[in-house]
Short mmCIF file of C-alpha atoms and ligand atoms in Angstrom, two decimals:
data_model
loop_
_atom_site.label_atom_id
_atom_site.label_comp_id
_atom_site.label_asym_id
_atom_site.label_seq_id
_atom_site.Cartn_x
_atom_site.Cartn_y
_atom_site.Cartn_z
CA MET A 229 -0.42 0.11 -0.12
CA ALA A 230 0.88 3.21 -1.07
CA THR A 231 2.22 6.27 1.13
CA LEU A 232 -0.22 9.46 0.13
CA ILE A 233 1.46 12.67 -0.59
CA ASP A 234 -0.54 15.08 0.99
CA GLY A 235 0.27 17.64 -1.59
CA LYS A 236 -2.38 19.52 0.07
CA GLY A 237 -0.92 19.76 3.44
CA LEU A 238 2.29 20.74 2.39
CA ALA A 239 0.81 23.52 -0.04
CA ASN A 240 -1.11 25.00 3.19
CA ARG A 241 2.50 24.66 5.56
CA LEU A 242 4.22 26.80 2.65
CA GLN A 243 1.86 29.11 2.12
CA GLU A 244 1.59 29.74 5.92
CA GLU A 245 5.48 29.64 6.43
CA LEU A 246 5.58 32.37 3.00
CA ALA A 247 2.85 34.82 4.96
CA GLU A 248 5.60 35.21 7.96
CA LYS A 249 8.24 35.47 5.29
CA VAL A 250 6.50 38.28 3.27
CA ALA A 251 6.03 39.85 6.93
CA GLN A 252 9.43 40.01 7.62
CA MET A 253 9.66 41.65 3.83
CA LYS A 254 7.43 44.35 4.62
CA GLU A 255 8.96 45.04 7.80
CA GLU A 256 12.66 44.64 6.91
CA HIS A 257 12.26 46.24 3.04
CA ALA A 258 8.80 47.62 2.96
CA ILE A 259 8.40 45.85 0.14
CA VAL A 260 4.57 43.33 -0.48
CA PRO A 261 4.65 41.05 -3.17
CA GLY A 262 2.61 42.10 -5.55
CA LEU A 263 1.20 39.84 -8.57
CA VAL A 264 -1.32 40.88 -11.34
CA VAL A 265 -3.38 38.06 -12.75
CA ILE A 266 -4.93 38.91 -16.23
CA LEU A 267 -8.76 37.40 -17.47
CA VAL A 268 -9.54 37.17 -20.12
CA GLY A 269 -13.20 36.13 -21.32
CA ASP A 270 -15.49 33.46 -19.19
CA ASP A 271 -14.42 30.56 -19.26
CA PRO A 272 -15.61 28.89 -16.17
CA ALA A 273 -12.39 27.12 -15.29
CA SER A 274 -9.97 30.05 -15.47
CA GLN A 275 -12.69 31.38 -12.88
CA VAL A 276 -11.91 28.96 -11.10
CA TYR A 277 -8.11 29.05 -11.09
CA VAL A 278 -7.66 32.59 -10.79
CA GLY A 279 -10.23 32.59 -8.05
CA ASN A 280 -7.81 30.43 -6.03
CA LYS A 281 -4.66 32.50 -7.09
CA GLU A 282 -6.44 35.40 -6.38
CA ARG A 283 -7.47 33.96 -2.32
CA SER A 284 -4.14 32.01 -1.78
CA ALA A 285 -1.92 35.51 -2.61
CA LEU A 286 -4.14 37.48 -0.55
CA ALA A 287 -3.90 35.07 2.59
CA ALA A 288 -0.46 35.31 2.36
CA GLY A 289 -0.35 38.99 2.44
CA PHE A 290 0.69 40.17 -1.56
CA LYS A 291 -1.06 42.49 -2.95
CA SER A 292 -3.08 40.68 -5.23
CA GLU A 293 -5.10 41.81 -8.69
CA VAL A 294 -7.02 40.22 -10.89
CA VAL A 295 -7.99 42.20 -14.15
CA ARG A 296 -11.29 41.23 -15.82
CA VAL A 297 -10.93 41.96 -19.66
CA PRO A 298 -13.88 40.78 -21.80
CA ASP A 299 -13.03 38.01 -24.76
CA THR A 300 -13.55 40.78 -27.23
CA ILE A 301 -10.09 42.41 -26.41
CA SER A 302 -7.36 42.83 -29.21
CA GLN A 303 -4.33 41.73 -28.89
CA GLU A 304 -2.63 45.17 -29.17
CA GLU A 305 -5.06 46.37 -26.10
CA LEU A 306 -4.04 43.11 -23.89
CA LEU A 307 -0.09 43.92 -24.57
CA ALA A 308 -0.61 47.64 -23.84
CA LEU A 309 -2.53 46.19 -20.71
CA ILE A 310 0.52 43.75 -20.15
CA SER A 311 3.19 46.47 -20.48
CA LYS A 312 1.52 48.81 -17.85
CA TYR A 313 2.14 46.51 -15.41
CA ASN A 314 5.16 45.53 -16.56
CA VAL A 315 6.47 49.20 -15.53
CA ASP A 316 4.62 49.20 -12.47
CA ALA A 317 6.89 48.42 -9.68
CA SER A 318 4.40 47.37 -6.91
CA TYR A 319 3.77 44.37 -8.99
CA HIS A 320 6.19 41.11 -8.92
CA GLY A 321 4.70 38.57 -10.51
CA ILE A 322 2.72 39.00 -13.75
CA LEU A 323 0.45 35.92 -14.94
CA VAL A 324 -1.99 35.96 -18.40
CA GLN A 325 -4.90 32.69 -17.53
CA LEU A 326 -4.32 29.92 -20.56
CA PRO A 327 -6.14 29.21 -22.62
CA LEU A 328 -6.99 32.84 -24.58
CA PRO A 329 -9.37 33.04 -26.91
CA LYS A 330 -8.53 31.82 -30.70
CA HIS A 331 -7.91 35.76 -32.06
CA ILE A 332 -4.96 35.85 -29.93
CA ASP A 333 -1.50 35.29 -30.25
CA GLU A 334 -0.66 33.50 -27.15
CA GLU A 335 3.19 33.15 -27.84
CA ALA A 336 3.57 37.28 -28.76
CA VAL A 337 1.28 37.69 -25.07
CA LEU A 338 3.97 34.99 -23.71
CA LEU A 339 6.86 36.60 -25.36
CA ALA A 340 5.14 40.31 -23.73
CA ILE A 341 5.98 40.22 -20.33
CA SER A 342 9.00 40.63 -18.74
CA PRO A 343 11.38 37.76 -17.72
CA GLU A 344 12.05 39.40 -14.37
CA LYS A 345 8.01 39.53 -14.02
CA ASP A 346 6.90 35.89 -15.47
CA VAL A 347 6.09 34.21 -12.38
CA ASP A 348 4.38 31.12 -14.78
CA GLY A 349 8.38 30.93 -15.97
CA PHE A 350 6.98 30.48 -19.78
CA HIS A 351 9.15 33.06 -21.18
CA PRO A 352 11.42 31.48 -23.67
CA MET A 353 14.21 33.56 -21.36
CA ASN A 354 12.86 31.51 -18.76
CA MET A 355 12.63 28.62 -20.80
CA GLY A 356 15.84 28.71 -21.72
CA ARG A 357 17.23 29.34 -18.71
CA LEU A 358 15.61 26.40 -17.13
CA TRP A 359 17.61 24.25 -20.17
CA SER A 360 20.76 25.79 -19.42
CA GLY A 361 20.72 24.50 -16.07
CA HIS A 362 20.23 28.29 -14.64
CA PRO A 363 16.62 28.20 -13.31
CA VAL A 364 15.59 31.09 -12.09
CA MET A 365 10.87 31.39 -12.66
CA VAL A 366 10.19 27.76 -13.53
CA PRO A 367 6.30 26.25 -15.02
CA CYS A 368 5.22 26.29 -11.42
CA THR A 369 3.20 22.59 -11.98
CA PRO A 370 7.07 21.04 -12.30
CA ALA A 371 7.85 22.69 -9.91
CA GLY A 372 5.35 22.02 -7.36
CA ILE A 373 6.08 18.80 -8.18
CA MET A 374 9.90 19.19 -6.89
CA ALA A 375 9.51 20.55 -3.51
CA MET A 376 6.32 17.86 -2.62
CA VAL A 377 9.20 14.62 -3.84
CA GLU A 378 11.94 16.43 -2.01
CA ALA A 379 9.47 16.58 1.00
CA TYR A 380 8.86 13.35 1.24
CA GLY A 381 12.70 12.58 1.37
CA VAL A 382 12.66 10.98 -2.77
CA GLU A 383 16.06 9.81 -3.44
CA LEU A 384 16.32 11.10 -7.51
CA ALA A 385 19.99 10.59 -8.49
CA GLY A 386 20.68 7.54 -10.69
CA LYS A 387 17.29 6.75 -10.66
CA ARG A 388 14.74 6.56 -13.21
CA ALA A 389 11.92 8.58 -14.15
CA VAL A 390 9.80 8.83 -17.07
CA VAL A 391 7.31 11.96 -18.10
CA ILE A 392 3.99 10.84 -19.60
CA GLY A 393 3.57 13.96 -21.95
CA ARG A 394 5.51 16.92 -23.46
CA SER A 395 3.45 20.11 -23.13
CA ASN A 396 5.94 22.93 -22.52
CA ILE A 397 3.93 23.89 -19.20
CA VAL A 398 4.64 20.48 -17.50
CA GLY A 399 5.86 17.26 -19.80
CA LYS A 400 9.41 19.21 -20.79
CA PRO A 401 9.85 21.06 -17.85
CA MET A 402 9.59 18.54 -15.73
CA ALA A 403 11.83 15.84 -17.14
CA GLN A 404 14.39 18.84 -16.94
CA LEU A 405 14.17 19.79 -13.56
CA LEU A 406 14.35 15.64 -12.87
CA MET A 407 17.75 15.35 -14.79
CA ASP A 408 18.80 18.52 -12.95
CA LYS A 409 18.44 16.29 -10.00
CA ASN A 410 20.84 13.52 -11.66
CA ALA A 411 17.73 11.20 -12.42
CA THR A 412 18.37 9.21 -16.11
CA VAL A 413 15.49 10.81 -18.01
CA THR A 414 12.60 9.65 -20.54
CA ILE A 415 9.65 11.99 -21.70
CA ALA A 416 7.08 9.76 -23.74
CA HIS A 417 3.97 11.36 -25.70
CA SER A 418 1.33 9.58 -27.73
CA ARG A 419 3.37 7.63 -30.35
CA THR A 420 5.56 6.76 -27.90
CA GLN A 421 6.11 2.56 -29.00
CA ASN A 422 4.96 0.00 -25.88
CA LEU A 423 4.16 2.64 -23.07
CA PRO A 424 3.63 0.62 -20.27
CA GLU A 425 6.61 -1.22 -20.85
CA LEU A 426 8.51 1.50 -20.74
CA ALA A 427 6.58 3.58 -18.01
CA ARG A 428 7.21 -0.01 -15.70
CA SER A 429 11.06 0.77 -16.16
CA ALA A 430 10.47 4.43 -13.94
CA ASP A 431 11.23 4.29 -10.46
CA ILE A 432 9.78 7.73 -10.14
CA LEU A 433 6.59 7.94 -12.97
CA VAL A 434 5.33 11.08 -14.14
CA VAL A 435 2.26 11.61 -15.74
CA ALA A 436 0.64 14.38 -17.82
CA ILE A 437 -1.76 13.27 -20.38
CA GLY A 438 -5.41 14.82 -19.65
CA GLN A 439 -6.72 11.62 -19.96
CA ALA A 440 -8.68 10.33 -17.11
CA LYS A 441 -7.20 6.43 -15.24
CA PHE A 442 -5.17 6.24 -18.11
CA VAL A 443 -2.23 4.64 -16.23
CA THR A 444 -3.33 1.35 -15.20
CA LYS A 445 -1.39 -1.18 -13.32
CA GLU A 446 0.50 -2.09 -16.07
CA PHE A 447 2.45 0.93 -16.26
CA VAL A 448 3.54 0.46 -12.81
CA LYS A 449 6.84 -1.37 -11.44
CA GLU A 450 6.07 -2.50 -8.00
CA GLY A 451 7.47 0.09 -5.13
CA ALA A 452 8.11 2.94 -7.98
CA VAL A 453 6.41 6.93 -7.69
CA VAL A 454 3.98 7.60 -9.10
CA ILE A 455 2.74 11.50 -9.71
CA ASP A 456 -0.64 12.46 -11.09
CA VAL A 457 -0.68 16.33 -12.72
CA GLY A 458 -4.01 15.33 -14.72
CA MET A 459 -7.51 17.08 -13.96
CA ASN A 460 -10.19 15.25 -15.49
CA ARG A 461 -13.72 14.49 -15.01
CA ASP A 462 -14.60 10.87 -14.86
CA ASP A 463 -18.00 9.48 -16.06
CA ASN A 464 -20.08 10.44 -13.48
CA GLY A 465 -18.48 14.00 -13.13
CA LYS A 466 -15.90 13.72 -10.50
CA LEU A 467 -12.23 15.29 -10.88
CA CYS A 468 -10.34 11.95 -11.48
CA GLY A 469 -6.34 12.33 -12.69
CA ASP A 470 -4.73 10.77 -15.39
CA VAL A 471 -3.84 7.81 -12.89
CA ASP A 472 -6.06 4.74 -12.18
CA PHE A 473 -5.64 5.27 -8.39
CA ASP A 474 -7.26 2.43 -7.12
CA GLU A 475 -5.88 0.19 -9.95
CA VAL A 476 -2.47 1.58 -9.25
CA GLU A 477 -2.33 2.65 -5.05
CA PRO A 478 -1.42 -0.95 -4.07
CA LEU A 479 1.50 -1.06 -6.19
CA ALA A 480 3.35 2.68 -5.61
CA SER A 481 5.49 3.79 -2.89
CA LEU A 482 4.32 6.76 -2.90
CA ILE A 483 1.48 8.24 -4.43
CA THR A 484 -0.37 11.98 -5.25
CA PRO A 485 -4.13 11.61 -4.65
CA VAL A 486 -6.40 13.95 -7.34
CA PRO A 487 -7.45 16.40 -5.80
CA GLY A 488 -5.63 17.04 -3.49
CA GLY A 489 -2.37 15.85 -5.22
CA VAL A 490 -0.27 18.27 -7.69
CA GLY A 491 -2.79 21.26 -7.88
CA PRO A 492 -2.46 22.63 -4.15
CA MET A 493 1.32 23.20 -5.01
CA THR A 494 1.22 24.37 -8.62
CA ILE A 495 -0.38 27.68 -6.58
CA THR A 496 2.06 27.92 -3.80
CA MET A 497 5.18 27.92 -6.44
CA LEU A 498 3.32 30.85 -8.00
CA LEU A 499 3.09 32.80 -4.70
CA GLU A 500 6.50 31.57 -3.57
CA GLN A 501 8.20 32.83 -7.23
CA THR A 502 6.67 36.14 -6.77
CA TYR A 503 7.76 36.42 -3.62
CA GLN A 504 11.22 35.62 -5.02
CA ALA A 505 10.86 37.85 -7.70
CA ALA A 506 10.20 40.50 -5.63
CA MET A 507 12.86 40.28 -3.47
CA ARG A 508 15.17 40.23 -6.23
CA THR A 509 14.15 43.49 -6.00
CA VAL A 510 15.37 44.24 -2.96
CA ASN A 511 18.29 47.14 -3.06
CA ILE A 512 18.15 47.65 -6.64
P1 NDP B 804 -1.17 18.91 -23.15
O1 NDP B 804 -2.71 18.74 -23.80
O2 NDP B 804 -0.47 20.67 -23.52
O3 NDP B 804 -0.06 17.80 -23.53
C1 NDP B 804 -0.51 16.46 -23.56
C2 NDP B 804 0.23 15.81 -23.12
O4 NDP B 804 0.13 13.71 -22.98
C3 NDP B 804 0.99 15.65 -24.88
O5 NDP B 804 2.72 16.13 -25.04
C4 NDP B 804 0.63 14.29 -25.38
O6 NDP B 804 1.49 13.68 -26.45
C5 NDP B 804 0.68 13.58 -24.40
N1 NDP B 804 0.00 12.77 -24.04
C6 NDP B 804 -1.69 12.77 -24.85
N2 NDP B 804 -2.43 11.19 -25.06
C7 NDP B 804 -1.32 10.67 -24.56
C8 NDP B 804 -1.43 9.75 -24.46
N3 NDP B 804 -2.71 8.66 -24.78
N4 NDP B 804 -0.45 8.92 -24.47
C9 NDP B 804 0.76 8.50 -23.89
N5 NDP B 804 1.26 10.42 -24.48
C10 NDP B 804 -0.29 11.49 -24.27
O7 NDP B 804 -1.40 18.65 -21.10
P2 NDP B 804 -1.40 19.89 -20.41
O8 NDP B 804 0.63 19.02 -20.04
O9 NDP B 804 -1.28 20.72 -20.30
O10 NDP B 804 -1.88 18.35 -18.93
C11 NDP B 804 -1.85 17.62 -18.21
C12 NDP B 804 -2.70 17.19 -17.77
O11 NDP B 804 -2.58 17.74 -16.87
C13 NDP B 804 -4.06 17.91 -18.36
O12 NDP B 804 -5.18 16.95 -16.88
C14 NDP B 804 -4.07 19.25 -17.34
O13 NDP B 804 -5.70 19.24 -16.55
C15 NDP B 804 -3.22 18.86 -15.86
N6 NDP B 804 -2.79 19.71 -15.09
C16 NDP B 804 -3.03 19.82 -13.91
C17 NDP B 804 -2.19 21.37 -13.53
C18 NDP B 804 -2.02 21.39 -12.41
O14 NDP B 804 -2.48 22.08 -11.51
N7 NDP B 804 -2.43 19.96 -11.13
C19 NDP B 804 -1.70 22.23 -13.99
C20 NDP B 804 -1.53 22.17 -15.54
C21 NDP B 804 -1.61 20.41 -16.32
P3 NDP B 804 1.64 14.31 -28.04
O15 NDP B 804 2.62 15.81 -28.13
O16 NDP B 804 2.22 13.80 -28.75
O17 NDP B 804 0.51 15.41 -28.69
#
């Protein structure tokens, strides 16, 4: 039987510690970390994510603003809005909630955010820093997974890691972070052959594909650490991961639940990176 990785509990603890660091920063440097989230349109899932981010930011003592703009906003107007926050020194982090409406070029938007304020770590400058072994701002979901793995004392050096999924926001940065800790990493995707066999070679298996309960016991070696990034709805509309938890849990040594695993850590890393960005402005 696996030990559950309590992402929610860890996130709460880290956010409480962060609130103390924020109070200290305020006292010692008269700086309050500021996070602005720009939400385009009224996608219900995005509304929920943004609401959670704002609540957590305020609870940790941040200055927090959510700018809601209609999905009819032009690309030019959106870029102008980003420019305004790029030069506003009271904000240290800028996040544009994805996905964006089709008429807006996502890459142009990500490029417009100052790399120093790119707390999502999606700007090519920050991606490049990560891949060259000098990470500054790292995509929050893989950063949160690394924090969880560390908190649970998982040894990565020399271990075999398989990451299923190769998106820019999860799979690729995840692989790089695991490699930085000296794991031997394979990235799998929809064209990978013999996926169950490959996954069974993993000491650490990270799944980020967006397919409900796709990873069954055939994919998992006994004693593996299983990290489930997926957020899907099952046939009954219940939130579930990419891993078939009931099948895999008896085999794994450690496993993240959905919900309550990776998700809460993502927001925690967003706040932590905003705090770090604010800290970098001290004494400049
Ligand atoms: P993307 O859709 O951007 O990428 C999915 C990846 O999975 C692609 O690389 C795709 O391969 C691969 N894939 C899809 N189906 C299969 C398959 N059958 N076998 C092998 N590989 C497959 O998704 P994201 O990375 O953005 O998100 C993945 C999941 O994680 C989603 O459920 C999302 O909701 C969740 N998520 C959760 C977060 C959290 O905080 N908990 C944060 C971010 C995401 P290919 O490249 O070949 O198409």
